[in-house]
Amino acid sequence: MRRPARLETPQWLALAWLVVVAALGWHQWRFWQAPRLDTDVFALLPQDERASIVQRATRQLGEQGERRVVVMLGATEWRVAQTAAAAFDQSLTAAHAGLRRAGDGAVAAQALDFYRPWRDALLTDAQRAALRDADVQALVAQALERLHGLNTGQPTAWLADPLNLWPTWWSQRAGLTAARPRDGLLWVADGQRDWAVLLYDIEGPAFRFDGTRRWGDALDEAGRMARICVAADGACAPITVLRAGVPVHAEAGAAQGNREMNTIGWGSLAAVIALVWWAFRALRPVVLIVLSLLIGCAAALSVTVWVFGQVHFLTLVFGSSLIGVAEDFGIHYFTSRLASPGTPRWPLMKHLLPGLLLALLTSVLGYLVLAVAPFPGLRQMAVFSAVGLGAAFLTAVCWFPALDFGTLPGSRMASAVAASLTRWPTLEGRWPWPLLALFAIFCVWGVSRLQVNDDLRQLQSSPPALMDEQMAVGRLLQMPSPAQFFVVQGATPEAVLQREEALKTHLQLNAPAKTGSPGLSALSDWVPSGARQAENRQITAHVEQQVLAEVGHALGESLHRPAFNAAALDLQAWLASPASGAARSQWLGQVGNGYASVVLIRGLASRAQAQTLHALGEQVPGVRWVDRANDMSGLLGRFRVTMGWLLVVGHLVVWSAVALRFGRAAWRAWLPTALASLGCLAVLGGLGEPFQLFNLLALMLLLGMGVDYGIFLLEHQAKEQGHAWLAVLLGALSTGLSFGLLALSSTPALHAFGLTLLLGLALVCLLAPLFRLRPLGTHSDQSQV
């Protein structure tokens, strides 16, 4: 009986990889039905060095405003601003863009009803001081004047607040923002313009990554219609439209990231296709290499989502440059096919496998070192890129020999490039040494001109014009700073509220006159501590009873204060009520064994003022100053230094890995990348480019990719070395084009990353041939050192 034919090992590999690819395809279909994408820039930042309490504060403050969009329309006349606001709102409503006008009237009425039972326990600091030294007779006269002024004949409402204390308390609460009601709108004046303020809440998710500017386009069109309406109304001066809010920034950043991802990804793919066709003049290499790239990207995305639960849009932008790296395996295989057309495909792949594995190892090491830094975004990028590279490698190894049929015609230009290596100098000649000496002098000059910049804004991708509008809105409305605030901690909620009150008093008494005391927004503004409420209740009861007795005597009747809620206003009850909507996010709740809250700062105008607040605030027990931007910038600087040392360690690790293959000749594969790294730093210094953490991360990746070129040149001897040079140039060109496009990114960090790699790869290509072994026509060349 004839046995069925058994599959050879390479066929089993091809079928096994087919099963994996099918699973990836299923996951991709499921993922893109409801993609889990993140656009929060701060998600890229280190988490483990930030205290959990600061993380919670940052998250809650961000969630408070992530659904609110603020629009301000300014004109020299209030009437013109009103007209513009009406036209703007009408256009936005007609656009059905998912922006709903926010109305606060019902909430204000609910807040009044909530606070009414505790009216006697609510006093401003000025009222407390005035009532302690009150002139009872003057207060009696004021109370009588107010009573007669009401002219209602029913003293009930007057009895609830005979000294008219409550409106002043509410007025101070309204002072937490500069906007005031006027003619059915919110109004702000800056001395030159009257501004109409419109508030909108978004419908649907706050963060989208579909590449559209639904909200931004609708806001732009509404602004255009407002200007047209004002011009038609005969107004001479133009209006100014300002927009602010997390949704508009998130949408702009996501749309920009989508554009860059498409530009880099499709641009890289087009470059790879053009280069492969130019070199091989056949459709088969183009199809197979593109297939390996698509499978690599799909595997990278699936594994990243599986590990992290979601993927950041900057990871996709960075990962799109993977296309310029992962094609090296396929290019090396097909150039070897050109060099050895008569060699069977599977034996050829087996012959190439040690060099390809070593190239994969060094590249993956370069990517994975990114994961050493505790940046969630960088860890995502490292996993995405390493997995994508590995999947592209497995596709080439398992499928290319099985699917590659026929011969490769090649091109005359490819043959000319391969032959050009024989005319490239080596270190055994004399004239490269003067060039290397000049190169060393240039490196010393350029590196000495490097200027370090660890500014956090390098991670910001919002358009500058939108950032300017955000700052203008914050200045006009006196909005609290989202970057600097106090965190107040205590053993109980009551202790937290008391420390907030102590902090406000301490700053008011000790702030220097030249800087002034900025406005503070605290929970204790809305819910005084129990001790403060008890003091206020005693003060109001003592004074109001005297005033009512005198007024009653004058009226000839007995007047008594109504009964108020004897229990203190409870923080938890306030948090559960609509009255807490504006400040609820400032309560952090239980943190560890205690509780905590956030005190926001309004009107912070200078670094000197921030330093003063820092020094004064931390004199109060339980108070901690938080400056997110400064802290994160300092953290970026510390990790820049750490990654600098890791880069040195990475060079040692990669050299050791290469030495396992090439022994004493390993320096020939490693040294071109080391020199290219120095040369890249020199060029950046000469160009005046700021030096930052992401330049070092790019040099780490350059280490993994650049050593590959030296490996390819050392792996092949004699007649095969020219085609290895062709593979190096094709890989470097496609990778350079990929990261060259990344250098065009408007996100400074990605720009620095791409530019550094572009320069480094170019220098590696110039230096690697100098360090190759001179072909002697024998197989003993690797003994040369």
Short mmCIF file of C-alpha atoms in Angstrom, two decimals, residues 156-432:
data_model
loop_
_atom_site.label_atom_id
_atom_site.label_comp_id
_atom_site.label_asym_id
_atom_site.label_seq_id
_atom_site.Cartn_x
_atom_site.Cartn_y
_atom_site.Cartn_z
CA THR A 156 -40.71 86.06 55.51
CA ALA A 157 -37.98 86.20 52.82
CA TRP A 158 -36.40 89.11 54.62
CA LEU A 159 -36.34 87.12 57.87
CA ALA A 160 -34.39 84.31 56.18
CA ASP A 161 -31.51 86.76 55.49
CA PRO A 162 -32.06 90.12 57.24
CA LEU A 163 -28.46 91.27 56.70
CA ASN A 164 -28.44 90.32 52.99
CA LEU A 165 -25.42 88.07 53.48
CA TRP A 166 -26.25 85.31 51.04
CA PRO A 167 -26.09 87.31 47.76
CA THR A 168 -22.56 88.42 48.63
CA TRP A 169 -21.50 84.82 49.28
CA TRP A 170 -22.93 83.78 45.92
CA SER A 171 -21.29 86.74 44.21
CA GLN A 172 -17.91 85.54 45.44
CA ARG A 173 -18.64 82.04 44.13
CA ALA A 174 -19.47 83.58 40.74
CA GLY A 175 -16.13 85.40 40.93
CA LEU A 176 -14.36 82.08 40.38
CA THR A 177 -14.80 82.88 36.68
CA ALA A 178 -14.68 86.24 34.93
CA ALA A 179 -17.85 85.57 32.89
CA ARG A 180 -21.06 87.34 33.98
CA PRO A 181 -24.65 86.96 32.76
CA ARG A 182 -25.77 89.69 30.36
CA ASP A 183 -28.78 89.70 28.03
CA GLY A 184 -29.12 85.92 28.11
CA LEU A 185 -25.43 85.33 27.37
CA LEU A 186 -22.22 85.12 29.33
CA TRP A 187 -20.18 88.31 28.99
CA VAL A 188 -16.55 89.29 29.57
CA ALA A 189 -14.88 92.65 28.91
CA ASP A 190 -11.13 93.16 28.59
CA GLY A 191 -11.10 96.96 28.21
CA GLN A 192 -10.95 96.85 24.41
CA ARG A 193 -13.58 94.31 23.44
CA ASP A 194 -16.80 92.85 24.75
CA TRP A 195 -16.79 89.09 24.53
CA ALA A 196 -19.82 86.81 24.22
CA VAL A 197 -19.10 83.38 25.70
CA LEU A 198 -20.78 80.26 24.33
CA LEU A 199 -20.45 76.87 26.02
CA TYR A 200 -20.99 73.59 24.16
CA ASP A 201 -20.89 69.95 25.19
CA ILE A 202 -19.92 67.31 22.66
CA GLU A 203 -22.10 64.35 21.81
CA GLY A 204 -20.43 60.98 21.42
CA PRO A 205 -16.85 60.05 22.31
CA ALA A 206 -14.40 62.85 23.12
CA PHE A 207 -11.55 61.17 21.25
CA ARG A 208 -11.94 59.98 17.67
CA PHE A 209 -9.38 58.83 15.16
CA ASP A 210 -11.19 58.75 11.84
CA GLY A 211 -9.08 61.50 10.26
CA THR A 212 -11.95 64.00 10.06
CA ARG A 213 -12.34 67.44 11.67
CA ARG A 214 -16.06 67.28 12.27
CA TRP A 215 -16.08 69.71 15.17
CA GLY A 216 -13.25 71.86 13.87
CA ASP A 217 -14.82 72.29 10.43
CA ALA A 218 -18.20 73.12 11.97
CA LEU A 219 -16.62 75.71 14.29
CA ASP A 220 -14.69 77.24 11.38
CA GLU A 221 -17.85 77.49 9.29
CA ALA A 222 -19.82 78.96 12.20
CA GLY A 223 -17.11 81.59 12.68
CA ARG A 224 -17.26 82.44 8.97
CA MET A 225 -21.05 82.82 9.10
CA ALA A 226 -20.76 85.03 12.19
CA ARG A 227 -18.36 87.35 10.35
CA ILE A 228 -20.64 87.48 7.31
CA CYS A 229 -23.65 88.30 9.51
CA VAL A 230 -21.78 91.06 11.33
CA ALA A 231 -20.56 92.55 8.05
CA ALA A 232 -24.12 92.49 6.65
CA ASP A 233 -25.32 94.24 9.80
CA GLY A 234 -23.10 97.21 8.96
CA ALA A 235 -20.46 96.73 11.66
CA CYS A 236 -17.15 98.27 10.69
CA ALA A 237 -14.76 96.45 13.03
CA PRO A 238 -14.28 92.71 12.49
CA ILE A 239 -15.04 90.21 15.20
CA THR A 240 -12.54 87.84 16.82
CA VAL A 241 -13.42 84.19 17.36
CA LEU A 242 -11.57 82.11 19.96
CA ARG A 243 -12.00 78.39 20.61
CA ALA A 244 -10.79 76.26 23.50
CA GLY A 245 -11.40 72.86 24.99
CA VAL A 246 -9.98 69.34 25.10
CA PRO A 247 -12.21 68.04 22.26
CA VAL A 248 -10.93 70.53 19.66
CA HIS A 249 -7.31 69.81 20.59
CA ALA A 250 -7.87 66.04 20.59
CA GLU A 251 -9.60 66.16 17.23
CA ALA A 252 -6.91 68.37 15.69
CA GLY A 253 -4.14 66.12 17.03
CA ALA A 254 -5.92 62.97 15.86
CA ALA A 255 -6.56 64.39 12.38
CA GLN A 256 -2.95 65.49 12.13
CA GLY A 257 -1.73 62.10 13.30
CA ASN A 258 -3.98 60.40 10.77
CA ARG A 259 -2.56 62.55 7.97
CA GLU A 260 1.01 61.87 9.06
CA MET A 261 0.36 58.15 9.41
CA ASN A 262 -1.06 58.03 5.90
CA THR A 263 1.74 60.17 4.50
CA ILE A 264 4.50 58.17 6.17
CA GLY A 265 2.89 54.77 5.72
CA TRP A 266 1.76 55.09 2.12
CA GLY A 267 4.82 57.14 1.19
CA SER A 268 7.09 54.46 2.61
CA LEU A 269 5.13 51.73 0.87
CA ALA A 270 5.32 53.57 -2.45
CA ALA A 271 9.06 54.05 -2.01
CA VAL A 272 9.59 50.36 -1.23
CA ILE A 273 7.53 49.30 -4.26
CA ALA A 274 9.43 51.67 -6.55
CA LEU A 275 12.83 50.55 -5.28
CA VAL A 276 12.01 46.85 -5.47
CA TRP A 277 10.66 47.18 -9.00
CA TRP A 278 13.66 49.26 -10.02
CA ALA A 279 16.06 46.61 -8.72
CA PHE A 280 14.40 43.37 -9.77
CA ARG A 281 12.13 44.29 -12.71
CA ALA A 282 9.59 41.68 -11.62
CA LEU A 283 6.17 41.79 -9.98
CA ARG A 284 6.78 38.79 -7.72
CA PRO A 285 9.33 40.48 -5.36
CA VAL A 286 7.06 43.54 -5.11
CA VAL A 287 4.02 41.46 -4.14
CA LEU A 288 5.88 39.26 -1.65
CA ILE A 289 7.71 42.13 0.06
CA VAL A 290 4.51 44.20 0.33
CA LEU A 291 2.75 41.12 1.72
CA SER A 292 5.43 40.75 4.40
CA LEU A 293 5.05 44.43 5.34
CA LEU A 294 1.26 44.20 5.64
CA ILE A 295 1.47 41.06 7.77
CA GLY A 296 4.13 42.70 9.94
CA CYS A 297 1.97 45.78 10.57
CA ALA A 298 -1.13 43.66 11.27
CA ALA A 299 0.76 41.44 13.74
CA ALA A 300 2.26 44.51 15.43
CA LEU A 301 -1.15 46.12 15.92
CA SER A 302 -2.82 42.94 17.17
CA VAL A 303 -0.11 42.13 19.72
CA THR A 304 0.06 45.75 20.91
CA VAL A 305 -3.70 45.84 21.53
CA TRP A 306 -3.52 42.45 23.25
CA VAL A 307 -0.70 43.59 25.58
CA PHE A 308 -1.84 47.16 26.33
CA GLY A 309 -5.59 47.01 25.74
CA GLN A 310 -5.44 49.89 23.27
CA VAL A 311 -2.98 51.63 20.98
CA HIS A 312 -1.89 55.29 20.98
CA PHE A 313 -2.18 57.21 17.72
CA LEU A 314 1.50 58.25 17.96
CA THR A 315 2.35 54.54 18.09
CA LEU A 316 0.62 54.15 14.75
CA VAL A 317 2.46 57.17 13.34
CA PHE A 318 5.77 55.80 14.58
CA GLY A 319 4.87 52.25 13.57
CA SER A 320 4.07 53.31 10.02
CA SER A 321 7.82 53.90 9.61
CA LEU A 322 8.25 50.16 10.23
CA ILE A 323 7.53 49.73 6.53
CA GLY A 324 10.93 51.24 5.77
CA VAL A 325 12.71 48.72 8.01
CA ALA A 326 10.91 45.38 7.69
CA GLU A 327 11.50 45.04 3.97
CA ASP A 328 15.25 44.43 4.51
CA PHE A 329 14.73 40.67 4.88
CA GLY A 330 12.90 40.34 1.58
CA ILE A 331 15.33 42.60 -0.24
CA HIS A 332 18.29 40.61 1.04
CA TYR A 333 16.67 37.35 -0.08
CA PHE A 334 15.95 38.60 -3.59
CA THR A 335 19.38 40.19 -4.08
CA SER A 336 20.90 36.84 -3.11
CA ARG A 337 18.66 35.22 -5.73
CA LEU A 338 20.17 37.60 -8.28
CA ALA A 339 23.68 36.70 -7.15
CA SER A 340 23.03 32.92 -7.15
CA PRO A 341 20.26 32.26 -9.69
CA GLY A 342 21.03 28.54 -9.86
CA THR A 343 20.77 27.85 -6.11
CA PRO A 344 17.48 26.19 -4.99
CA ARG A 345 15.25 28.47 -2.95
CA TRP A 346 15.08 26.59 0.38
CA PRO A 347 18.84 25.90 0.56
CA LEU A 348 19.43 29.57 -0.30
CA MET A 349 17.18 30.68 2.58
CA LYS A 350 18.95 28.21 4.90
CA HIS A 351 22.27 29.73 3.84
CA LEU A 352 20.99 33.26 4.52
CA LEU A 353 19.24 32.41 7.78
CA PRO A 354 22.15 32.97 10.24
CA GLY A 355 22.80 36.47 8.90
CA LEU A 356 19.09 37.33 8.78
CA LEU A 357 18.60 36.09 12.35
CA LEU A 358 21.53 38.17 13.56
CA ALA A 359 20.15 41.22 11.74
CA LEU A 360 16.73 40.59 13.30
CA LEU A 361 18.29 40.21 16.75
CA THR A 362 20.23 43.48 16.58
CA SER A 363 17.22 45.40 15.23
CA VAL A 364 14.86 43.98 17.87
CA LEU A 365 17.39 44.80 20.58
CA GLY A 366 17.44 48.36 19.31
CA TYR A 367 13.65 48.55 19.52
CA LEU A 368 13.29 46.79 22.86
CA VAL A 369 15.76 49.08 24.59
CA LEU A 370 13.07 51.75 24.06
CA ALA A 371 10.95 49.73 26.48
CA VAL A 372 13.52 50.19 29.27
CA ALA A 373 12.33 53.76 29.79
CA PRO A 374 9.04 53.79 31.75
CA PHE A 375 7.18 55.67 29.02
CA PRO A 376 3.93 53.81 28.21
CA GLY A 377 3.95 55.32 24.72
CA LEU A 378 7.54 54.26 24.06
CA ARG A 379 6.84 50.78 25.35
CA GLN A 380 3.96 50.54 22.93
CA MET A 381 6.19 51.73 20.09
CA ALA A 382 8.87 49.22 21.06
CA VAL A 383 6.46 46.27 21.20
CA PHE A 384 4.72 47.37 17.98
CA SER A 385 7.97 47.66 16.05
CA ALA A 386 9.67 44.56 17.44
CA VAL A 387 6.63 42.36 16.78
CA GLY A 388 6.13 43.84 13.31
CA LEU A 389 9.76 43.22 12.42
CA GLY A 390 9.56 39.65 13.70
CA ALA A 391 6.37 38.95 11.73
CA ALA A 392 7.88 40.34 8.53
CA PHE A 393 10.96 38.14 9.11
CA LEU A 394 8.83 35.01 9.60
CA THR A 395 6.82 35.81 6.48
CA ALA A 396 10.00 36.05 4.43
CA VAL A 397 11.53 32.87 5.87
CA CYS A 398 8.38 30.72 5.76
CA TRP A 399 6.71 31.89 2.58
CA PHE A 400 9.23 33.45 0.18
CA PRO A 401 10.94 30.19 -0.86
CA ALA A 402 7.53 28.51 -1.26
CA LEU A 403 5.99 31.30 -3.34
CA ASP A 404 9.04 32.43 -5.33
CA PHE A 405 8.94 30.72 -8.73
CA GLY A 406 10.89 31.45 -11.89
CA THR A 407 13.90 33.65 -12.41
CA LEU A 408 14.61 37.31 -11.68
CA PRO A 409 15.59 39.45 -14.67
CA GLY A 410 17.13 42.20 -12.54
CA SER A 411 18.06 45.60 -13.96
CA ARG A 412 21.21 47.05 -15.44
CA MET A 413 21.20 49.74 -12.78
CA ALA A 414 21.05 47.11 -10.03
CA SER A 415 24.02 45.32 -11.58
CA ALA A 416 25.90 48.61 -11.80
CA VAL A 417 25.21 49.35 -8.12
CA ALA A 418 26.40 45.89 -7.13
CA ALA A 419 29.57 46.33 -9.19
CA SER A 420 30.24 49.78 -7.71
CA LEU A 421 31.43 48.22 -4.45
CA THR A 422 34.69 47.21 -6.12
CA ARG A 423 35.49 50.90 -6.61
CA TRP A 424 34.66 51.81 -3.01
CA PRO A 425 37.78 52.36 -0.85
CA THR A 426 38.61 50.27 2.21
CA LEU A 427 40.72 50.97 5.28
CA GLU A 428 43.59 49.09 3.66
CA GLY A 429 44.03 52.06 1.29
CA ARG A 430 45.72 55.32 2.22
CA TRP A 431 43.35 58.14 1.28
CA PRO A 432 40.38 57.19 3.61
#
